[in-house]
Amino acid sequence: MYSQDLLRYVDNLCTPPHVKLNNEINLEYIKWKRSDQLALSWILSTISESILTQIIFYDTAREVWVALANSHASHSNIHILQLKRDLQNAKKNDK
């Protein structure tokens, strides 16, 4: 994710632009959504089915990331950092 500049979608460094701008679809929103969905698909491809059922109703990479962090908050920070490192190292074709 790091090499594709997608970490910013989970770190909340890239907030979504408005869907519409001057009553027209905002092209920046479309670009943001496409990249966010790519980040989301990478996250979803790295987690088990049992965890997937907990996050299936979230729409953005950030929402899923926060839900995962909150549901695993009882685990140590080391585990959360490991998840983040795993995501950073994920490659497009990894499954």
XYZ file of C-alpha atoms in Angstrom:
95
model
C 0.000 0.000 0.000
C 2.855 2.349 0.757
C 4.368 2.038 -2.710
C 1.009 2.864 -4.285
C 0.415 5.853 -1.960
C -2.688 4.209 -0.482
C -1.792 4.358 3.213
C -3.183 7.865 3.378
C -6.654 6.396 2.865
C -6.425 4.437 6.116
C -4.414 7.033 8.058
C -7.074 9.683 7.394
C -4.576 11.893 5.591
C -6.762 11.942 2.511
C -10.276 13.120 3.244
C -12.930 12.637 0.585
C -13.827 15.630 -1.552
C -17.456 16.608 -1.964
C -19.418 14.313 -4.271
C -20.802 17.254 -6.208
C -19.224 20.539 -7.125
C -21.398 23.255 -8.669
C -24.246 20.739 -9.064
C -22.052 18.383 -11.094
C -20.221 15.223 -10.166
C -16.838 16.171 -8.756
C -14.105 14.401 -10.738
C -11.798 14.630 -7.730
C -14.334 12.615 -5.745
C -14.366 9.929 -8.438
C -10.553 9.715 -8.301
C -10.640 9.592 -4.499
C -13.318 6.886 -4.480
C -11.400 4.737 -6.963
C -8.215 4.872 -4.880
C -10.113 4.353 -1.636
C -11.799 1.260 -3.046
C -8.416 -0.079 -4.151
C -7.084 0.402 -0.616
C -10.217 -1.242 0.752
C -9.839 -4.242 -1.546
C -6.248 -4.721 -0.409
C -7.350 -4.680 3.223
C -10.165 -7.131 2.564
C -7.834 -9.493 0.715
C -5.549 -9.766 3.747
C -8.052 -10.681 6.445
C -9.760 -13.917 7.371
C -13.399 -14.660 6.635
C -14.277 -14.601 10.335
C -13.077 -11.005 10.606
C -14.598 -10.103 7.246
C -18.082 -10.640 8.682
C -17.373 -7.906 11.256
C -16.532 -5.241 8.687
C -18.706 -6.054 5.699
C -21.004 -3.065 6.257
C -18.302 -0.391 6.079
C -17.812 1.578 2.864
C -14.356 3.127 3.014
C -10.839 1.933 3.741
C -10.669 4.313 6.704
C -13.933 2.996 8.204
C -12.705 -0.586 7.918
C -9.306 0.315 9.350
C -10.858 2.061 12.368
C -13.274 -0.840 12.919
C -10.398 -3.321 12.824
C -8.323 -1.195 15.179
C -11.229 -0.838 17.610
C -12.173 -4.511 17.537
C -8.588 -5.505 18.173
C -7.846 -2.757 20.699
C -7.586 -5.347 23.430
C -4.606 -6.750 21.561
C -1.310 -5.048 22.030
C -0.202 -2.089 19.970
C 2.448 -4.373 18.540
C -0.267 -6.422 16.855
C -1.821 -3.300 15.323
C 1.580 -2.176 14.085
C 2.114 -5.633 12.591
C -1.199 -5.378 10.727
C -0.172 -1.996 9.410
C 3.235 -3.322 8.355
C 1.572 -6.259 6.609
C -0.630 -3.854 4.677
C 2.371 -1.744 3.733
C 4.062 -4.812 2.326
C 1.029 -6.084 0.465
C 1.503 -6.276 -3.264
C -1.128 -5.969 -5.956
C -1.149 -9.672 -6.760
C -0.970 -11.008 -3.199
C -4.032 -12.866 -2.036
